[in-house]
Coordinates of C-alpha atoms in Angstrom, one line a residue:
Chain U
M25 CA 28.6 -0.8 39.2
M26 CA 28.0 -4.5 39.8
V27 CA 24.3 -5.1 39.6
G28 CA 24.4 -8.8 40.0
R29 CA 24.0 -9.6 36.3
R30 CA 26.7 -11.6 34.6
I31 CA 29.0 -9.5 32.4
D32 CA 28.4 -11.7 29.4
N33 CA 24.8 -10.8 29.4
M34 CA 25.4 -7.1 29.7
F35 CA 28.0 -6.9 26.9
P36 CA 26.9 -8.6 23.7
K37 CA 30.4 -9.2 22.5
T38 CA 30.3 -11.0 19.2
E39 CA 33.2 -12.8 17.6
A40 CA 34.5 -11.1 14.5
P41 CA 37.1 -12.4 12.2
I42 CA 40.4 -10.6 13.0
G43 CA 42.4 -9.4 10.0
E44 CA 45.5 -7.5 9.1
P45 CA 46.8 -4.7 11.4
V46 CA 45.0 -1.4 10.6
L47 CA 46.9 0.7 13.1
E48 CA 50.5 0.1 14.3
T49 CA 52.5 2.7 16.3
R50 CA 56.1 2.4 17.3
D51 CA 57.5 4.5 20.2
L52 CA 55.0 7.3 19.6
V53 CA 55.8 10.3 21.7
R54 CA 53.8 13.5 22.5
R55 CA 54.8 15.0 25.8
P56 CA 53.9 15.4 28.5
L57 CA 51.4 12.5 28.6
T58 CA 52.2 10.2 25.7
K59 CA 55.6 8.5 26.3
S60 CA 56.7 5.9 23.8
I61 CA 53.6 4.1 22.9
S62 CA 53.6 1.0 20.7
V63 CA 50.2 -0.5 20.0
T64 CA 48.6 -2.5 17.2
V65 CA 44.9 -2.7 16.4
R66 CA 43.7 -5.2 13.7
A67 CA 40.7 -5.1 11.4
G68 CA 37.7 -6.5 13.3
E69 CA 39.4 -6.3 16.6
I70 CA 38.2 -4.3 19.6
V71 CA 41.1 -3.2 21.8
G72 CA 40.2 -1.8 25.2
L73 CA 42.5 0.8 26.7
A74 CA 42.2 0.8 30.5
G75 CA 43.9 3.1 32.9
L76 CA 43.3 5.7 35.5
V77 CA 42.3 9.3 34.7
G78 CA 45.5 11.1 33.7
S79 CA 47.3 7.9 32.5
G80 CA 47.5 9.4 29.0
R81 CA 44.8 7.5 27.2
S82 CA 42.8 10.4 25.7
E83 CA 46.1 12.1 24.9
L84 CA 47.2 9.1 22.9
A85 CA 43.8 9.1 21.1
Q86 CA 44.1 12.8 20.3
T87 CA 47.7 12.3 19.0
L88 CA 46.5 9.6 16.7
F89 CA 43.7 11.9 15.6
G90 CA 46.1 14.8 14.9
V91 CA 44.8 17.2 17.6
W92 CA 48.2 17.1 19.2
P93 CA 50.5 15.8 16.5
A94 CA 53.2 13.3 17.5
E95 CA 56.7 14.6 18.3
S96 CA 58.4 11.4 17.3
G97 CA 57.8 7.8 16.6
E98 CA 55.9 6.0 13.8
I99 CA 52.3 5.6 12.9
R100 CA 51.4 3.0 10.3
L101 CA 47.9 2.7 8.8
M102 CA 47.2 -0.4 6.8
G103 CA 50.9 -1.0 6.8
E104 CA 51.8 2.4 5.4
A105 CA 53.8 4.9 7.4
V106 CA 51.8 8.1 7.7
T107 CA 52.2 11.6 9.2
I108 CA 49.1 13.0 10.9
R109 CA 49.3 16.7 11.5
S110 CA 45.6 17.6 11.9
P111 CA 42.2 16.0 12.4
A112 CA 41.7 16.6 8.7
D113 CA 44.7 14.4 7.9
A114 CA 43.4 11.7 10.3
R115 CA 40.0 11.8 8.6
A116 CA 41.5 11.5 5.2
R117 CA 43.4 8.4 6.4
G118 CA 40.2 6.8 7.6
I119 CA 40.5 7.5 11.3
A120 CA 37.4 8.6 13.3
Y121 CA 37.4 9.8 16.9
V122 CA 34.5 10.0 19.2
P123 CA 35.8 12.2 22.0
E124 CA 35.5 11.8 25.7
D125 CA 33.4 14.9 26.4
R126 CA 30.3 14.8 24.3
G127 CA 29.0 18.3 25.2
S128 CA 32.2 20.2 24.7
Q129 CA 34.1 18.1 22.1
G130 CA 31.8 15.8 20.3
L131 CA 28.7 17.8 19.6
V132 CA 27.9 21.4 18.6
R133 CA 24.9 21.6 21.0
P134 CA 23.3 24.7 19.6
M135 CA 23.3 23.3 16.0
S136 CA 20.6 21.1 14.6
V137 CA 20.7 17.3 14.5
L138 CA 21.0 17.6 10.7
H139 CA 24.0 19.9 10.8
N140 CA 25.8 17.9 13.5
L141 CA 25.4 14.7 11.5
S142 CA 27.0 16.3 8.4
L143 CA 29.7 18.3 10.1
A144 CA 32.5 15.8 9.8
A145 CA 31.5 14.8 6.2
L146 CA 31.0 18.3 4.7
T147 CA 33.9 18.0 2.2
S148 CA 32.3 14.9 0.7
L149 CA 28.9 16.5 0.8
S150 CA 29.9 19.6 -1.2
H151 CA 30.7 20.6 -4.7
S152 CA 33.3 23.4 -5.0
G153 CA 32.4 24.5 -1.5
F154 CA 28.6 24.5 -1.9
I155 CA 26.8 22.1 0.3
D156 CA 24.6 19.6 -1.5
R157 CA 21.6 20.0 0.8
G158 CA 19.8 17.0 -0.7
A159 CA 22.8 14.7 0.0
E160 CA 23.1 16.2 3.4
L161 CA 19.5 15.4 4.2
R162 CA 19.8 11.8 2.9
L163 CA 22.9 11.3 5.0
A164 CA 21.2 12.5 8.2
E165 CA 18.1 10.5 7.6
Q166 CA 20.2 7.4 7.1
A167 CA 22.1 8.0 10.2
V168 CA 19.0 8.6 12.3
G169 CA 17.4 5.5 10.9
R170 CA 20.5 3.3 11.4
F171 CA 21.2 4.3 15.0
G172 CA 17.6 4.8 16.0
V173 CA 18.2 8.4 17.2
K174 CA 15.1 9.6 18.9
T175 CA 14.5 13.2 17.8
R176 CA 11.3 15.1 16.9
S177 CA 12.9 16.3 13.7
L178 CA 16.3 16.8 12.0
D179 CA 16.0 20.5 12.8
E180 CA 15.8 19.8 16.6
L181 CA 18.9 21.2 18.3
A182 CA 21.3 18.4 19.2
G183 CA 21.8 19.8 22.7
R184 CA 18.1 19.1 23.5
L185 CA 18.4 15.3 23.0
S186 CA 19.1 12.8 25.8
G187 CA 22.7 11.8 26.4
G188 CA 22.3 8.5 24.6
N189 CA 20.8 10.1 21.5
Q190 CA 23.6 12.8 21.6
Q191 CA 26.2 10.0 21.6
K192 CA 24.5 8.2 18.8
I193 CA 24.8 11.5 16.8
V194 CA 28.5 11.8 17.5
L195 CA 29.0 8.2 16.5
G196 CA 26.8 8.7 13.4
K197 CA 28.6 11.8 12.2
W198 CA 31.8 9.8 12.0
L199 CA 30.4 6.6 10.5
A200 CA 29.3 8.7 7.5
N201 CA 33.0 8.7 6.6
Q202 CA 33.3 4.9 6.7
P203 CA 36.4 4.9 8.9
K204 CA 38.8 2.0 9.0
L205 CA 40.0 2.9 12.6
L206 CA 37.4 4.0 15.1
I207 CA 38.7 5.5 18.4
L208 CA 36.0 5.6 21.0
D209 CA 36.8 7.6 24.1
E210 CA 34.4 6.8 27.0
P211 CA 31.7 5.8 24.5
T212 CA 29.0 5.1 27.0
R213 CA 29.7 7.5 29.8
G214 CA 26.6 9.1 31.3
I215 CA 24.0 7.5 29.0
D216 CA 21.1 5.2 29.9
V217 CA 21.3 1.4 30.0
G218 CA 19.3 1.0 26.8
A219 CA 21.4 3.4 24.7
K220 CA 24.5 1.8 26.2
A221 CA 23.5 -1.7 25.0
E222 CA 22.7 -0.2 21.6
I223 CA 26.1 1.4 21.3
H224 CA 27.8 -1.9 22.3
R225 CA 25.8 -3.6 19.6
F226 CA 27.0 -1.1 17.0
M227 CA 30.5 -1.7 18.1
G228 CA 30.1 -5.4 17.5
E229 CA 28.5 -4.7 14.0
L230 CA 31.4 -2.4 13.0
A231 CA 34.0 -5.0 14.1
R232 CA 32.3 -7.6 12.1
A233 CA 32.4 -5.2 9.1
G234 CA 36.2 -5.1 9.5
V235 CA 36.6 -1.8 11.4
A236 CA 39.4 -1.7 13.9
I237 CA 38.2 -0.3 17.2
L238 CA 40.3 1.3 20.0
M239 CA 38.1 1.8 23.0
I240 CA 39.0 3.9 26.0
S241 CA 36.9 3.3 29.0
S242 CA 37.1 3.9 32.7
E243 CA 34.4 1.3 33.3
L244 CA 36.3 -1.9 33.9
P245 CA 33.3 -4.2 33.2
E246 CA 32.9 -2.5 29.8
V247 CA 36.6 -2.9 29.0
L248 CA 36.5 -6.6 30.0
G249 CA 33.2 -7.3 28.4
M250 CA 33.8 -5.7 25.0
S251 CA 37.5 -6.1 24.2
D252 CA 39.3 -8.8 22.3
R253 CA 42.5 -7.5 23.9
V254 CA 43.0 -5.1 26.9
L255 CA 45.9 -2.7 27.1
V256 CA 46.6 -0.9 30.4
M257 CA 48.2 2.5 30.4
R258 CA 49.9 4.2 33.3
E259 CA 51.8 7.4 33.3
G260 CA 51.9 7.7 29.6
R261 CA 53.0 4.2 28.8
V262 CA 51.4 0.9 28.0
V263 CA 52.3 -1.2 31.0
A264 CA 50.4 -4.4 30.5
E265 CA 48.5 -6.4 27.8
F266 CA 45.9 -9.1 28.3
D267 CA 44.1 -11.4 26.0
R268 CA 40.3 -11.6 26.4
A269 CA 40.7 -14.8 28.4
A270 CA 43.4 -13.5 30.7
A271 CA 41.8 -10.2 31.3
T272 CA 40.3 -10.4 34.7
S273 CA 39.3 -7.4 36.8
Q274 CA 41.9 -8.2 39.4
A275 CA 44.7 -8.5 36.9
V276 CA 43.7 -5.4 34.9
G277 CA 43.0 -3.4 38.1
A278 CA 46.4 -4.3 39.5
A279 CA 48.1 -3.2 36.3
M280 CA 46.2 0.1 36.4
M281 CA 47.2 0.9 39.9
G282 CA 50.8 -0.2 39.5
D283 CA 53.0 -0.8 42.5
L284 CA 50.5 0.9 44.8
G285 CA 47.9 -1.6 43.6
A286 CA 50.2 -4.5 44.0
T287 CA 51.0 -3.7 47.6
E288 CA 47.3 -3.3 48.4
Q289 CA 46.5 -6.6 46.9
A290 CA 49.4 -8.3 48.7
A291 CA 48.2 -6.8 52.0
Chain T
M91 CA 23.2 25.7 33.4
T92 CA 24.0 23.9 30.1
A93 CA 20.3 22.9 30.0
V94 CA 19.3 26.5 30.2
A95 CA 21.8 27.5 27.5
S96 CA 20.7 24.8 25.2
S97 CA 17.0 25.5 25.5
N98 CA 17.9 29.2 25.2
R99 CA 19.4 28.4 21.9
A100 CA 16.8 25.9 21.0
S101 CA 14.5 28.3 19.4
R102 CA 17.3 30.2 17.9
A103 CA 16.1 29.9 14.3
R104 CA 12.7 31.1 15.2
I105 CA 14.0 33.9 17.4
F106 CA 16.2 35.4 14.7
L107 CA 13.5 35.0 12.1
R108 CA 11.4 37.0 14.5
H109 CA 14.2 39.4 15.3
E110 CA 14.6 40.2 11.7
T111 CA 10.9 40.5 11.2
I112 CA 10.6 42.9 14.1
L113 CA 13.5 44.9 12.7
A114 CA 12.0 45.0 9.3
A115 CA 8.7 46.2 10.8
M116 CA 10.5 48.8 12.8
L117 CA 12.3 49.9 9.6
V118 CA 9.0 50.4 7.8
V119 CA 7.5 52.4 10.7
A120 CA 10.7 54.5 11.0
L121 CA 10.6 55.2 7.2
F122 CA 7.0 56.4 7.3
G123 CA 7.4 58.2 10.6
L124 CA 10.4 60.2 9.4
G125 CA 8.6 60.7 6.1
L126 CA 5.7 62.3 7.8
F127 CA 7.9 64.8 9.6
N128 CA 9.9 65.6 6.5
D129 CA 8.8 65.6 2.9
R130 CA 12.4 65.5 1.6
F131 CA 13.1 62.2 3.4
L132 CA 10.9 59.8 1.4
T133 CA 12.1 60.8 -2.1
I134 CA 13.9 58.5 -4.5
D135 CA 16.7 61.0 -4.8
N136 CA 17.3 61.1 -1.0
L137 CA 17.0 57.3 -0.6
L138 CA 19.5 56.6 -3.4
N139 CA 21.8 59.1 -2.0
Q140 CA 21.5 57.4 1.4
G141 CA 22.4 54.2 -0.3
R142 CA 25.6 55.9 -1.5
L143 CA 26.4 56.9 2.1
M144 CA 25.5 53.5 3.5
T145 CA 27.8 51.5 1.2
E146 CA 31.0 52.3 3.0
I147 CA 29.6 50.9 6.3
G148 CA 27.7 48.1 4.5
L149 CA 30.8 46.7 2.8
I150 CA 32.5 46.5 6.2
A151 CA 29.5 45.1 8.0
L152 CA 29.3 42.0 5.7
P153 CA 32.6 40.4 6.7
M154 CA 32.1 41.8 10.2
T155 CA 29.1 39.4 10.3
F156 CA 31.4 36.5 9.5
V157 CA 33.9 37.5 12.2
I158 CA 31.2 38.0 14.8
V159 CA 29.5 34.7 13.9
T160 CA 32.8 33.0 14.8
G161 CA 32.7 34.7 18.2
G162 CA 35.4 37.2 17.3
I163 CA 35.4 40.9 16.5
D164 CA 37.4 43.3 14.4
V165 CA 37.6 46.9 15.6
S166 CA 40.6 47.7 13.4
V167 CA 38.5 48.1 10.2
G168 CA 38.0 51.9 10.5
A169 CA 41.8 52.2 10.8
I170 CA 42.3 49.9 7.8
V171 CA 40.0 52.3 5.8
G172 CA 42.3 55.2 6.8
L173 CA 45.4 53.3 6.0
C174 CA 44.1 52.1 2.7
A175 CA 43.0 55.6 1.7
I176 CA 46.5 56.9 2.4
V177 CA 48.1 53.9 0.6
L178 CA 46.0 54.7 -2.5
G179 CA 46.9 58.4 -2.5
Y180 CA 50.6 57.9 -1.6
S181 CA 51.3 55.1 -4.0
W182 CA 49.6 57.0 -6.8
K183 CA 50.9 60.5 -6.1
N184 CA 54.3 59.9 -4.4
L185 CA 55.4 56.5 -5.7
G186 CA 54.1 57.2 -9.2
F187 CA 52.0 54.0 -9.5
P188 CA 49.5 54.2 -12.3
L189 CA 46.1 54.5 -10.6
P190 CA 44.8 51.0 -11.6
L191 CA 47.9 49.5 -10.0
A192 CA 47.5 51.7 -6.9
I193 CA 44.0 50.4 -6.6
V194 CA 45.1 46.8 -6.7
F195 CA 48.0 47.6 -4.3
T196 CA 45.5 49.2 -1.9
L197 CA 43.3 46.1 -1.9
V198 CA 46.3 43.9 -1.3
V199 CA 47.4 46.1 1.6
G200 CA 43.9 45.9 3.1
A201 CA 43.8 42.1 2.8
A202 CA 47.3 41.9 4.3
A203 CA 46.2 44.0 7.2
G204 CA 43.3 41.7 7.8
L205 CA 45.6 38.6 7.4
A206 CA 47.9 40.1 10.0
N207 CA 45.0 40.3 12.5
G208 CA 44.1 36.8 11.6
L209 CA 47.6 35.5 12.1
V210 CA 48.0 37.1 15.5
I211 CA 44.6 35.7 16.6
T212 CA 45.0 32.1 15.3
R213 CA 48.8 31.6 15.8
I214 CA 49.6 33.6 18.9
K215 CA 46.1 33.1 20.3
V216 CA 45.6 36.7 21.3
P217 CA 41.9 37.4 21.9
P218 CA 40.4 39.2 18.8
I219 CA 39.4 42.3 20.8
I220 CA 42.9 42.9 22.1
T221 CA 44.5 42.1 18.7
T222 CA 42.4 44.5 16.8
I223 CA 42.6 47.3 19.4
A224 CA 46.4 47.0 19.0
T225 CA 46.3 47.0 15.2
L226 CA 43.7 49.8 15.2
T227 CA 46.3 52.1 16.7
L228 CA 49.1 50.6 14.6
F229 CA 47.2 51.0 11.3
R230 CA 46.0 54.5 12.2
G231 CA 49.6 55.5 13.2
L232 CA 50.9 54.1 9.9
A233 CA 48.4 56.1 8.0
E234 CA 49.4 59.3 9.8
G235 CA 53.1 58.5 9.5
I236 CA 52.9 57.9 5.7
S237 CA 50.6 60.9 5.0
Q238 CA 52.5 63.4 7.1
A239 CA 49.2 65.3 7.3
H240 CA 49.2 65.9 3.6
S241 CA 46.0 65.1 1.7
V242 CA 46.0 63.9 -1.8
R243 CA 43.5 65.3 -4.4
G244 CA 43.2 65.6 -8.1
Y245 CA 42.4 62.0 -9.1
P246 CA 41.5 61.4 -12.7
D247 CA 37.8 61.7 -13.6
W248 CA 37.2 58.1 -14.3
F249 CA 38.0 57.2 -10.7
Y250 CA 35.0 59.2 -9.5
F251 CA 32.7 56.9 -11.3
L252 CA 32.8 54.4 -8.3
G253 CA 31.8 57.0 -5.7
Q254 CA 29.8 59.5 -7.6
G255 CA 28.6 57.9 -10.8
D256 CA 25.5 55.8 -11.4
V257 CA 24.3 53.0 -13.7
F258 CA 20.8 53.5 -15.0
G259 CA 20.2 56.0 -12.1
V260 CA 21.5 53.6 -9.4
P261 CA 24.7 54.8 -7.6
T262 CA 27.6 52.7 -8.7
Q263 CA 28.7 51.8 -5.2
L264 CA 25.2 50.6 -4.3
L265 CA 25.5 48.1 -7.1
V266 CA 28.8 47.0 -5.7
L267 CA 27.2 46.6 -2.3
F268 CA 24.3 44.6 -3.8
L269 CA 26.7 42.2 -5.4
A270 CA 28.7 41.9 -2.2
I271 CA 25.5 41.2 -0.2
I272 CA 24.6 38.3 -2.5
V273 CA 28.1 36.8 -2.4
F274 CA 28.4 37.1 1.4
G275 CA 24.8 35.9 1.9
V276 CA 25.3 32.8 -0.2
A277 CA 28.7 32.1 1.3
L278 CA 27.3 32.2 4.8
D279 CA 24.1 30.2 4.1
R280 CA 25.1 27.6 1.5
T281 CA 28.8 26.8 1.7
T282 CA 31.1 24.6 3.9
F283 CA 32.9 27.9 4.7
G284 CA 29.7 29.4 6.1
R285 CA 28.8 26.3 8.1
T286 CA 32.3 26.2 9.5
L287 CA 31.9 29.8 10.7
Y288 CA 28.8 28.9 12.6
A289 CA 30.4 25.8 14.0
I290 CA 33.4 27.7 15.3
G291 CA 31.2 30.3 16.9
S292 CA 29.0 27.7 18.6
N293 CA 31.7 25.4 19.8
E294 CA 35.3 25.8 18.5
T295 CA 36.6 22.6 20.1
A296 CA 33.9 20.5 18.6
A297 CA 34.5 22.2 15.2
R298 CA 38.2 21.2 15.5
F299 CA 37.3 17.7 16.6
S300 CA 35.1 17.4 13.6
A301 CA 38.2 17.9 11.4
L302 CA 37.0 21.3 10.2
P303 CA 39.8 23.7 9.1
V304 CA 39.1 26.1 12.1
E305 CA 42.3 28.2 11.8
R306 CA 42.1 28.6 8.0
V307 CA 38.5 29.7 8.1
K308 CA 39.2 32.2 10.9
L309 CA 42.2 33.6 8.9
A310 CA 39.9 33.9 5.9
A311 CA 37.3 35.8 7.9
Y312 CA 39.7 38.4 9.1
T313 CA 41.4 38.7 5.7
L314 CA 38.0 39.3 4.1
S315 CA 37.4 41.9 6.8
G316 CA 40.6 43.8 5.8
L317 CA 39.9 43.4 2.1
M318 CA 36.4 44.8 2.3
A319 CA 37.7 47.7 4.4
S320 CA 40.1 48.6 1.6
L321 CA 37.2 48.4 -0.9
S322 CA 35.3 50.7 1.4
A323 CA 38.3 53.1 1.4
L324 CA 38.3 53.2 -2.4
V325 CA 34.5 54.0 -2.5
L326 CA 35.0 56.6 0.2
V327 CA 38.0 58.3 -1.5
S328 CA 36.2 58.3 -4.8
R329 CA 33.1 59.9 -3.2
V330 CA 34.8 62.7 -1.3
T331 CA 37.6 63.2 -3.9
T332 CA 40.3 63.5 -1.3
T333 CA 42.5 61.3 0.9
R334 CA 43.2 62.0 4.5
S335 CA 44.6 59.8 7.3
D336 CA 41.6 60.3 9.6
M337 CA 39.3 58.7 7.1
G338 CA 37.1 55.8 8.3
M339 CA 37.3 56.8 12.0
G340 CA 34.5 55.2 13.9
Y341 CA 33.4 53.0 11.0
E342 CA 34.0 49.9 13.1
L343 CA 31.3 51.0 15.6
D344 CA 28.7 51.6 12.9
A345 CA 29.5 48.3 11.3
I346 CA 29.4 46.4 14.6
A347 CA 26.1 48.2 15.4
A348 CA 24.6 47.2 12.1
V349 CA 25.6 43.5 12.7
V350 CA 24.3 43.4 16.2
L351 CA 21.2 45.3 15.4
G352 CA 20.6 42.8 12.6
G353 CA 20.3 40.0 15.2
T354 CA 23.8 38.4 15.1
S355 CA 24.8 37.2 18.5
I356 CA 27.8 39.0 19.8
F357 CA 28.8 35.6 21.4
G358 CA 28.9 33.9 18.0
G359 CA 27.2 31.0 16.5
S360 CA 24.2 32.7 14.9
G361 CA 23.4 35.6 12.6
T362 CA 22.5 36.3 9.0
I363 CA 23.7 38.6 6.2
W364 CA 20.0 39.5 5.7
G365 CA 19.8 40.8 9.3
T366 CA 23.0 42.8 8.9
V367 CA 21.7 44.5 5.8
I368 CA 18.5 45.6 7.6
G369 CA 20.6 46.8 10.5
A370 CA 22.8 48.8 8.2
V371 CA 19.9 50.4 6.4
M372 CA 18.2 51.2 9.7
I373 CA 21.2 53.0 11.0
Q374 CA 21.7 55.0 7.9
L375 CA 18.1 56.0 7.6
L376 CA 17.9 57.0 11.3
K377 CA 21.0 59.2 10.8
N378 CA 19.5 60.8 7.7
G379 CA 16.0 61.1 9.0
L380 CA 17.0 62.7 12.2
A381 CA 19.4 65.1 10.5
L382 CA 16.7 66.2 8.1
T383 CA 14.3 66.7 11.0
G384 CA 16.9 69.1 12.4
V385 CA 18.4 66.8 15.1
K386 CA 22.1 67.6 15.6
G387 CA 24.9 65.1 15.0
D388 CA 25.6 64.3 18.6
A389 CA 22.0 63.7 19.4
T390 CA 21.8 61.3 16.4
I391 CA 24.6 59.2 17.8
M392 CA 22.8 59.0 21.1
V393 CA 19.6 57.9 19.4
I394 CA 21.4 55.2 17.5
G395 CA 22.9 54.0 20.8
V396 CA 19.5 53.9 22.4
V397 CA 18.0 52.0 19.4
L398 CA 20.9 49.5 19.6
I399 CA 20.4 48.9 23.3
A400 CA 16.7 48.5 22.8
S401 CA 17.1 46.0 20.0
V402 CA 19.5 43.9 22.1
L403 CA 17.1 44.1 25.1
I404 CA 14.2 43.0 22.9
A405 CA 16.2 40.1 21.4
S406 CA 17.3 38.8 24.8
S407 CA 13.9 39.2 26.4
L408 CA 12.4 37.3 23.6
Q409 CA 14.9 34.5 24.2
R410 CA 14.3 34.5 27.9
R411 CA 10.5 34.1 27.5
R412 CA 11.1 31.0 25.4
V413 CA 13.1 29.1 28.0

């Protein structure tokens, strides 16, 4: 992990003006792994969600996205209380989710780059159910240009591209909807250094454009390098919160490990 | 493994283009081959009549393509044909419905039967093959129970227009089939519904995570399957002028064979209406050509089985070579 470079160089975190809260949750519950979660993410803010595997981070993301609708608690978007029962609800409310597992959740690998890029925007690309193929093509060309996706053609199957390019497609397919809240679940897992830096740069751009970003990452340097604020989850709860300045790897790591970690550090 | 799978699918578009091309070529060869052996085969009269016979399977094979593209299957369609035939006869003869109302009622029952399949599959998450095997016996049992082994005959003359009449020399039901082919073809190729069918069959989780209405689209596919089976039942009853509870038996196999022969992957994610149409034509012409050449019924079924296996082998070997 540590390659001797300073974190500041690896993560081009840029300062974005932080605005009004986009997402606020109060005591959000979805058993078994989401137990009473209260978080706030503001416009232009990148909130990092740290925690061990199984701490409930992805489950929280999928509850916000309507895959597993909340059992109780409150979700407010732009100050308005909302109910999210399905991913379609979430999309209509301006939420986008780039899932943890690119191959099985994010991408339809045997479909073309073109069809993957339009998949989450089909409703806005169609008139009474008929896909406007000209608009679809323009959308895909724009996304490929904007993210610098390296592909031989738009008809190339998405599964044949490199991991980094696949991830850019998953990101691109959601940005077509101009989300207000972007949830990124392990956005740079398993992709090369170049593509990683590019995705971090896009995150910065989006934040500056006023998008609220909730980023789940198991890579501590990424969490520390990219986040304005770091939340730590353990066993389905948010157990600690750090400002950018206070978020050190020791402090965040200890919070992730809980008592066990504290004893180890003391020893 | 995933790399292999992806490169396998990589040339999918080209493969199925080729699969359909090969099938079309085989069709032409079969046509002339059978024509050479028998001078009654390649006549306009015979071909139009075969179109009549093909319609009942064709109408079922169209929504079956949708269902198989999603990675599902519906083996209850033959039983729905039987049930709907009985519902038509019973509601008209025994319940005293006017025939137009009985027809509408039959279509509603067919759609409801398909919807029931869809609900069990999407809500209770029973695999499609298990669900539809169960409803196959359920629907066939219902048909037998309602009919009590009585057949219904003596429909008014106008009703026979659908199954026996023609418009400018073209059998009525063949025109219905043409219309259905266009509607289903456009729906699969050009609409968000069709795109969602492919996405579900390729990767259901990713389809769900892309905010596509996965459950609703699957429900619609199975409902369409039931609806088209009831339409097929109307055509069948109108053609043979009688209603029996064993009608439509084995139709599911012919329809599935047509879909698979037409290049639709049984694992979902790919396939075209065009391929299914060629597949259905192929099966009908084989049946007819062999019968005319003096091959007995059982042997015909065996030949169709061999052709089906050969077509799947050719398709998969083409794919393998491209890896």
